[in-house]
Short mmCIF file of C-alpha atoms in Angstrom, two decimals:
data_model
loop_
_atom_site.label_atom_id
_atom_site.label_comp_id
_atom_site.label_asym_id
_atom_site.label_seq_id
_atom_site.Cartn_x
_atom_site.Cartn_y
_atom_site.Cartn_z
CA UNK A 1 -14.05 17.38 8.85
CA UNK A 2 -11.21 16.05 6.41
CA UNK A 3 -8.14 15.51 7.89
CA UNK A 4 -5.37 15.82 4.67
CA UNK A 5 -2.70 13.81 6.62
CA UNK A 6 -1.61 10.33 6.46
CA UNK A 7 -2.95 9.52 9.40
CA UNK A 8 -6.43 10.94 8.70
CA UNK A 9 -6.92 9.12 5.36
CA UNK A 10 -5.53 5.86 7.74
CA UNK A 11 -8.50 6.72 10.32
CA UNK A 12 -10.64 7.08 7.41
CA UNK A 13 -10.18 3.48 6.69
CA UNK A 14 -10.72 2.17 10.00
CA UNK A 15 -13.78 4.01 9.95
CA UNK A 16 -15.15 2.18 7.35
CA UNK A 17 -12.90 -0.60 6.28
CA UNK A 18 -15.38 -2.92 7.02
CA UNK A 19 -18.31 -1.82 4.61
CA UNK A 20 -15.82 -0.39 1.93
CA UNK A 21 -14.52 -4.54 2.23
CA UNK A 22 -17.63 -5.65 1.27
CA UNK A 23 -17.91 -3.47 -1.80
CA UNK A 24 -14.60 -5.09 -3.11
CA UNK A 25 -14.76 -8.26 -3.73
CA UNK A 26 -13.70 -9.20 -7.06
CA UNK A 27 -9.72 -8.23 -8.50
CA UNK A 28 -9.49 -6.07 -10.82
CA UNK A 29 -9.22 -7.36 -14.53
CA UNK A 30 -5.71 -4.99 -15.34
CA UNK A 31 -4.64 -6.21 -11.81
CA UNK A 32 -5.25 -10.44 -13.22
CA UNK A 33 -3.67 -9.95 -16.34
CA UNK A 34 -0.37 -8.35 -15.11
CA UNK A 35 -0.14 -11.20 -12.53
CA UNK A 36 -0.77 -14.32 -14.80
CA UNK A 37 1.75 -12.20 -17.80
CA UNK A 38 4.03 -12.24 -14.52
CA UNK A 39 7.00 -15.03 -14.27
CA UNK A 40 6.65 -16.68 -10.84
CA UNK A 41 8.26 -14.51 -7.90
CA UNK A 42 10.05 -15.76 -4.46
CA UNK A 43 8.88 -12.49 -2.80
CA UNK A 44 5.26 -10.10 -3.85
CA UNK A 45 3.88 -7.01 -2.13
CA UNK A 46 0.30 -5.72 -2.47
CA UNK A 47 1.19 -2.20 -1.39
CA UNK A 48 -2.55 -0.83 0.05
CA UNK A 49 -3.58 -4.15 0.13
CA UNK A 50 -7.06 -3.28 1.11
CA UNK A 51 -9.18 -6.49 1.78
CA UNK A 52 -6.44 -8.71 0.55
CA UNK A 53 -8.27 -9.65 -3.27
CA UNK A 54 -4.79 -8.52 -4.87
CA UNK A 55 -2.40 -10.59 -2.71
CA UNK A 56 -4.90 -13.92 -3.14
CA UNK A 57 -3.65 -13.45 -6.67
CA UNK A 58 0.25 -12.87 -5.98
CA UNK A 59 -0.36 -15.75 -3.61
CA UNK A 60 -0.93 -18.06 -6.97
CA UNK A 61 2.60 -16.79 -8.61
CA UNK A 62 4.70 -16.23 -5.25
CA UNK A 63 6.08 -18.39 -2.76
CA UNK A 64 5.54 -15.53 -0.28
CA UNK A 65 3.61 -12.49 -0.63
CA UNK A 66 3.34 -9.63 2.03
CA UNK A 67 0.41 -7.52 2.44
CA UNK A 68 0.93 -3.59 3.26
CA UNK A 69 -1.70 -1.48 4.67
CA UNK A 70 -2.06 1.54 6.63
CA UNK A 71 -5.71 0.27 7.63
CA UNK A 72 -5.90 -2.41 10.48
CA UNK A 73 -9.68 -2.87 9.66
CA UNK A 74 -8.74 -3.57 6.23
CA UNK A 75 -5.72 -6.06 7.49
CA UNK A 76 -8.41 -7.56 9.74
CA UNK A 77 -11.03 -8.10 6.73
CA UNK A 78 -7.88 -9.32 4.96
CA UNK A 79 -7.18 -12.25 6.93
CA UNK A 80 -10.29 -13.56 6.81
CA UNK A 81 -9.88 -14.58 3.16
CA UNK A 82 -5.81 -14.74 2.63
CA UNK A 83 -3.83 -17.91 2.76
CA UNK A 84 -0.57 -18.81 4.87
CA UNK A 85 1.85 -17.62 2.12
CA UNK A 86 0.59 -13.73 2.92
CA UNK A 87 1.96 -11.60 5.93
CA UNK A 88 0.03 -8.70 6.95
CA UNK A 89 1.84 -5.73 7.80
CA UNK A 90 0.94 -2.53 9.13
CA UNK A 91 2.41 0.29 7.13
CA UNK A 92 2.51 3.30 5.18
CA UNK A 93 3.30 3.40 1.44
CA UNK A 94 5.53 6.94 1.59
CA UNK A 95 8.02 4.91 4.48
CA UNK A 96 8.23 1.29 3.91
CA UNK A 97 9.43 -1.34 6.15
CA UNK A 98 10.59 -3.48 3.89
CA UNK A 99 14.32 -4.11 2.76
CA UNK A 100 16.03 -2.86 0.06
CA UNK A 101 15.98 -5.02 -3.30
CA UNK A 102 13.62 -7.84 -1.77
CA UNK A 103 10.45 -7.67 -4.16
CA UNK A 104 10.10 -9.82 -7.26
CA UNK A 105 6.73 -8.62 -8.13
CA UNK A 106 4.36 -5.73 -6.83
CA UNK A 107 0.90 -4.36 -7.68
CA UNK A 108 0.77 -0.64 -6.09
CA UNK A 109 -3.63 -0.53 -7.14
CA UNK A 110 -5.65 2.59 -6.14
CA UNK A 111 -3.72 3.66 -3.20
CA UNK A 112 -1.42 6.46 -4.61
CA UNK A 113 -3.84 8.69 -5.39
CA UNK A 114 -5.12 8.62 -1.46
CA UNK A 115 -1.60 9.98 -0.06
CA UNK A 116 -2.73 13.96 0.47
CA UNK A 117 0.93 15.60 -1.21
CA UNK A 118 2.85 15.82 -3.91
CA UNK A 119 6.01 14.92 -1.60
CA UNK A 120 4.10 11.84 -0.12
CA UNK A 121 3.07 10.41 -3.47
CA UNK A 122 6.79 10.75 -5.07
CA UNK A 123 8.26 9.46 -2.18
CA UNK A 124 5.97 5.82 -2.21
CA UNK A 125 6.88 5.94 -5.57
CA UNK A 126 10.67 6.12 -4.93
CA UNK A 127 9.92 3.82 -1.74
CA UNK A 128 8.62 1.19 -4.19
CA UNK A 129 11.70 1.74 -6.70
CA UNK A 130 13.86 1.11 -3.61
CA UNK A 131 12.04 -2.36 -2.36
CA UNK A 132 12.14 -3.97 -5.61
CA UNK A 133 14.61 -6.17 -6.88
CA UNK A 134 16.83 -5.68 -10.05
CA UNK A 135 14.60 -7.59 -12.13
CA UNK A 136 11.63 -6.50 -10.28
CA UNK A 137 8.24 -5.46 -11.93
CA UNK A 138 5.11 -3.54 -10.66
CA UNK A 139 2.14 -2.49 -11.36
CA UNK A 140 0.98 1.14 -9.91
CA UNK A 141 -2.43 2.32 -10.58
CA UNK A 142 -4.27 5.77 -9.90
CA UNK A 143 -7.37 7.27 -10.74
CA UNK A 144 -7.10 9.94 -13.58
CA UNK A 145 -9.00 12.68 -14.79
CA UNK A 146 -9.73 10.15 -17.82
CA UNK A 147 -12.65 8.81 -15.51
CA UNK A 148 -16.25 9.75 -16.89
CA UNK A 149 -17.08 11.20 -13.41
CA UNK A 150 -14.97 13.95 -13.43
CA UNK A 151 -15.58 16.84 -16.06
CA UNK A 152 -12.29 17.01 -16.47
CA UNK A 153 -9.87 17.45 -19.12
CA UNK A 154 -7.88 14.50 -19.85
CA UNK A 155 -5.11 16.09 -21.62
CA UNK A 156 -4.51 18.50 -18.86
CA UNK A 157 -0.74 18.71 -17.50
CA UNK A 158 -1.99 18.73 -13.81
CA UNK A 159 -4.90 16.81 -11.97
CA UNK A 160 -6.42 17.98 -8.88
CA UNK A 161 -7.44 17.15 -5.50
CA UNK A 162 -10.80 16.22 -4.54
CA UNK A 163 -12.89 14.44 -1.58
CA UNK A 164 -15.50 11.81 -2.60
CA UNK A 165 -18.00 10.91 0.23
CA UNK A 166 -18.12 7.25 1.14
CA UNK A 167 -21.67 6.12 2.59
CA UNK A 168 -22.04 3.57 5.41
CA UNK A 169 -25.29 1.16 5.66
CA UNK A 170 -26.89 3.97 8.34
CA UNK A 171 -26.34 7.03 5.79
CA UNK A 172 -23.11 8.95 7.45
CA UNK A 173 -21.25 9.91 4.96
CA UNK A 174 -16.82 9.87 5.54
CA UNK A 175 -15.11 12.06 3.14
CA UNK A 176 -12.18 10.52 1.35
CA UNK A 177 -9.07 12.46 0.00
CA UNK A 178 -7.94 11.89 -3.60
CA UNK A 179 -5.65 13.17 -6.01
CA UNK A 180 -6.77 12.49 -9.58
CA UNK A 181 -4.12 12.50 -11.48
CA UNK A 182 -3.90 13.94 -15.14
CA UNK A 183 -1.96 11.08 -17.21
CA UNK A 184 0.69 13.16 -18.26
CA UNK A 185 1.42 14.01 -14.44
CA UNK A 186 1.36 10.64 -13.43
CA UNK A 187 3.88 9.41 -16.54
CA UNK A 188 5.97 12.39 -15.17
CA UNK A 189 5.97 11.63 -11.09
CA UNK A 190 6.86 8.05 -12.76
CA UNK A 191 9.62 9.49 -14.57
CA UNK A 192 10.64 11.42 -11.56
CA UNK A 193 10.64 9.20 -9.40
CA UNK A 194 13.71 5.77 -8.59
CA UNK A 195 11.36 3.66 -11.11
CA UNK A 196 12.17 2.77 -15.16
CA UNK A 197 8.26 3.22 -16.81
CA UNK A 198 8.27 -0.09 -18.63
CA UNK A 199 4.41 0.47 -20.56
CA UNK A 200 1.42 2.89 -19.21
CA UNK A 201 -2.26 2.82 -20.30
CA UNK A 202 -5.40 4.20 -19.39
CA UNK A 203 -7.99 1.59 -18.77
CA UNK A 204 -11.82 2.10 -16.78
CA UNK A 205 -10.62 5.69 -16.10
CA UNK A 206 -6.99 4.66 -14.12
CA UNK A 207 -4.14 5.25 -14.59
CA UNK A 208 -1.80 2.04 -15.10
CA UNK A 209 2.37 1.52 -15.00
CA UNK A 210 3.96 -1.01 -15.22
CA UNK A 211 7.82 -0.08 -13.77
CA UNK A 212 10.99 -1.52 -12.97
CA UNK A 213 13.66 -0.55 -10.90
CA UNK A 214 16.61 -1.31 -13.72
CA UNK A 215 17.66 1.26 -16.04
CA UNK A 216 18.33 3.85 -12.95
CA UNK A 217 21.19 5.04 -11.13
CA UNK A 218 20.01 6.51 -8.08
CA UNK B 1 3.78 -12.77 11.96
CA UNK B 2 5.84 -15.42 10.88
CA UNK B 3 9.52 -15.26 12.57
CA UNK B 4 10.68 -15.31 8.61
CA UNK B 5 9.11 -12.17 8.19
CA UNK B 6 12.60 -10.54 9.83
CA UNK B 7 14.41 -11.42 6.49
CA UNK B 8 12.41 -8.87 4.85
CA UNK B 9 11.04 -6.20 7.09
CA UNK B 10 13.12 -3.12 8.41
CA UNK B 11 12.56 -0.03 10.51
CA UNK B 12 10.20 2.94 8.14
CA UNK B 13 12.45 5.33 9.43
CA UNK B 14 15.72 4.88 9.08
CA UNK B 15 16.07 0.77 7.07
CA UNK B 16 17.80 -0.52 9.84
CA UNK B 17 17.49 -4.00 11.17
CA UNK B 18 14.87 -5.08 13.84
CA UNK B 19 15.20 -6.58 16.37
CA UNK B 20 12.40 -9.03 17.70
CA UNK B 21 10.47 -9.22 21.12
CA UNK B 22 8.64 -12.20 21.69
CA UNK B 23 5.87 -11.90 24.12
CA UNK B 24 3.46 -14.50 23.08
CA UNK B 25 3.58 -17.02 20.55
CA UNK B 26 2.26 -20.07 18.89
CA UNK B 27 4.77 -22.48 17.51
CA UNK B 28 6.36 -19.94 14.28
CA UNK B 29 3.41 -17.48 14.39
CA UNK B 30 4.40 -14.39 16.63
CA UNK B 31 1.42 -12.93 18.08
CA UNK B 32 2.47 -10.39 20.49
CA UNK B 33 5.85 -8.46 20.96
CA UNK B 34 7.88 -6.07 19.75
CA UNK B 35 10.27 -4.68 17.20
CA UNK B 36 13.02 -2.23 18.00
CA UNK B 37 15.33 -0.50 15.51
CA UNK B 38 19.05 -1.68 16.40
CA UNK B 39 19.90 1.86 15.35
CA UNK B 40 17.39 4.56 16.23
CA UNK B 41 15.50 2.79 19.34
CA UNK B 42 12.21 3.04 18.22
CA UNK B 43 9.68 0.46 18.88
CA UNK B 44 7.09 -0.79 16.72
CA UNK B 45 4.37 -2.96 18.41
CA UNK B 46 3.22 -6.72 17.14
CA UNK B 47 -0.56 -6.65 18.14
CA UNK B 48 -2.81 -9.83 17.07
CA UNK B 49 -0.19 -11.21 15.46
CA UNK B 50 0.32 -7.95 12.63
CA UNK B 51 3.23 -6.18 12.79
CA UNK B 52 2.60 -2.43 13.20
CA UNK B 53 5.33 -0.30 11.53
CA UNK B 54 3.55 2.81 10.85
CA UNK B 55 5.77 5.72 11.85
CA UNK B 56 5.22 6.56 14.89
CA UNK B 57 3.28 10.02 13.95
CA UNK B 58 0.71 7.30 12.29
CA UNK B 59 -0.39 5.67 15.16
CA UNK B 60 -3.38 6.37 17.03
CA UNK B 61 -1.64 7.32 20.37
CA UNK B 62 0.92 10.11 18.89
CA UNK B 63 -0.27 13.70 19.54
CA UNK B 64 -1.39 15.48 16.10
#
């Protein structure tokens, strides 16, 4: 049974934050390439840090990088292969723990479109606006209807929720809540929400920002 | 955690400064304890050395 809470998709990923680690072991291309373009950074987040592969990356341009996740499997499968410049912290991405104004740098990748409202995902995007420094940058990703497994139209206004099964090694399958997002829809939570939308693509079906918090007066 | 995680962290809920419990440690890394919100009292266990500051309707032990 799905559970559409924060909490469920959390217990989701304890369930089976150890396989799903092992299926994600490379960063993603759009995730290098906004890092190296990045200028070096006293303070990164990897918000849904999954595994850790982002913040190894931040690690390179930051002298200190913290690593958010609702997960504690996926913290634990994280510190396996992170270095002493990344702090693991347990939280969730609507209600951060973290200070206002204190990030340099960010990469918000494939986590959005797991938090199960409309209210949730605005508010992590606000959340984020509110953690990152004047001069701050991020990048947010999100799967989009763009993907070639949904029959979907692209141009749409709104996406759409969905589950998509993940399969452990003995054949159970754990359903896992996502939002797609329509690309218009995500440009206009962006533009809704505390951030400044500084470029957006679509690239391997996602959905990519990159945002500032400059430019708005709360 | 690393004690100079306090300059950056703050309680989900409400922003407000935490205050830190030390219950075991090696050297700087904090590996058991506590943070408490200076303002709204709520406490937000360190457990194998990760900080857990997940609202409390998060965690595991809060009714559904």
């Amino acid at each position: 049974m799905e559970d559409r809470s924060r909490a469920g998709v959390r217990r989701t990923y304890e369930r089976i934050g150890d396989h799903f680690s092992k299926t994600r072991e490379y960063a993603w291309p759009e995730v290098e390439s906004f890092v190296a373009d990045a200028a070096s950074a006293e303070t990164a987040l990897d918000l849904g840090c999954g595994n850790g592969r982002h913040a190894e990356l931040l690690a390179g341009v930051a002298d200190r990088v913290i690593a958010l996740d609702a997960s504690r499997a996926l913290l634990s499968e994280a510190r396996a292969r992170v270095g002493p410049r990344v702090s693991l912290v347990q939280g969730d991405a609507a209600t951060l723990p973290l200070r206002d104004g204190t990030v340099d740098l960010a990469v918000y990748v494939a986590t959005l479109h797991h938090l199960p409202s409309a209210a949730d995902r605005r508010a992590s995007l606000d959340e984020l606006a509110r953690v990152l420094a004047p001069d701050g940058r991020a990048l947010v990703s999100a799967w989009s209807t763009a993907h070639d497994r949904f029959d979907a139209d692209a141009d749409a206004e709104e996406g759409f929720d969905t589950t998509v099964d993940w399969t452990l090694p003995g054949g159970e399958t754990v359903p896992r809540f996502y939002h797609i997002y329509a690309p218009a829809e995500f440009e206009r939570d962006i533009e809704a929400s505390g951030l400044a939308l500084h470029s957006l693509e679509i690239s391997s079906g996602n959905c990519y920002a990159v945002v500032g918090s400059e430019g708005k007066v709360p | 955690m690393k004690e100079d995680l306090m300059d950056i962290i703050c309680c989900p809920l409400d922003k407000h400064d935490l205050e830190l419990e030390v219950e075991e440690r090696d050297d700087e890394d904090i590996l058991s304890g506590r943070l408490v919100c200076t303002e709204c009292g709520e406490s937000f266990p360190i457990e194998d050395g990760i900080p857990n500051l997940l609202p409390p309707d998060m965690r595991d032990e809060a009714p559904a």
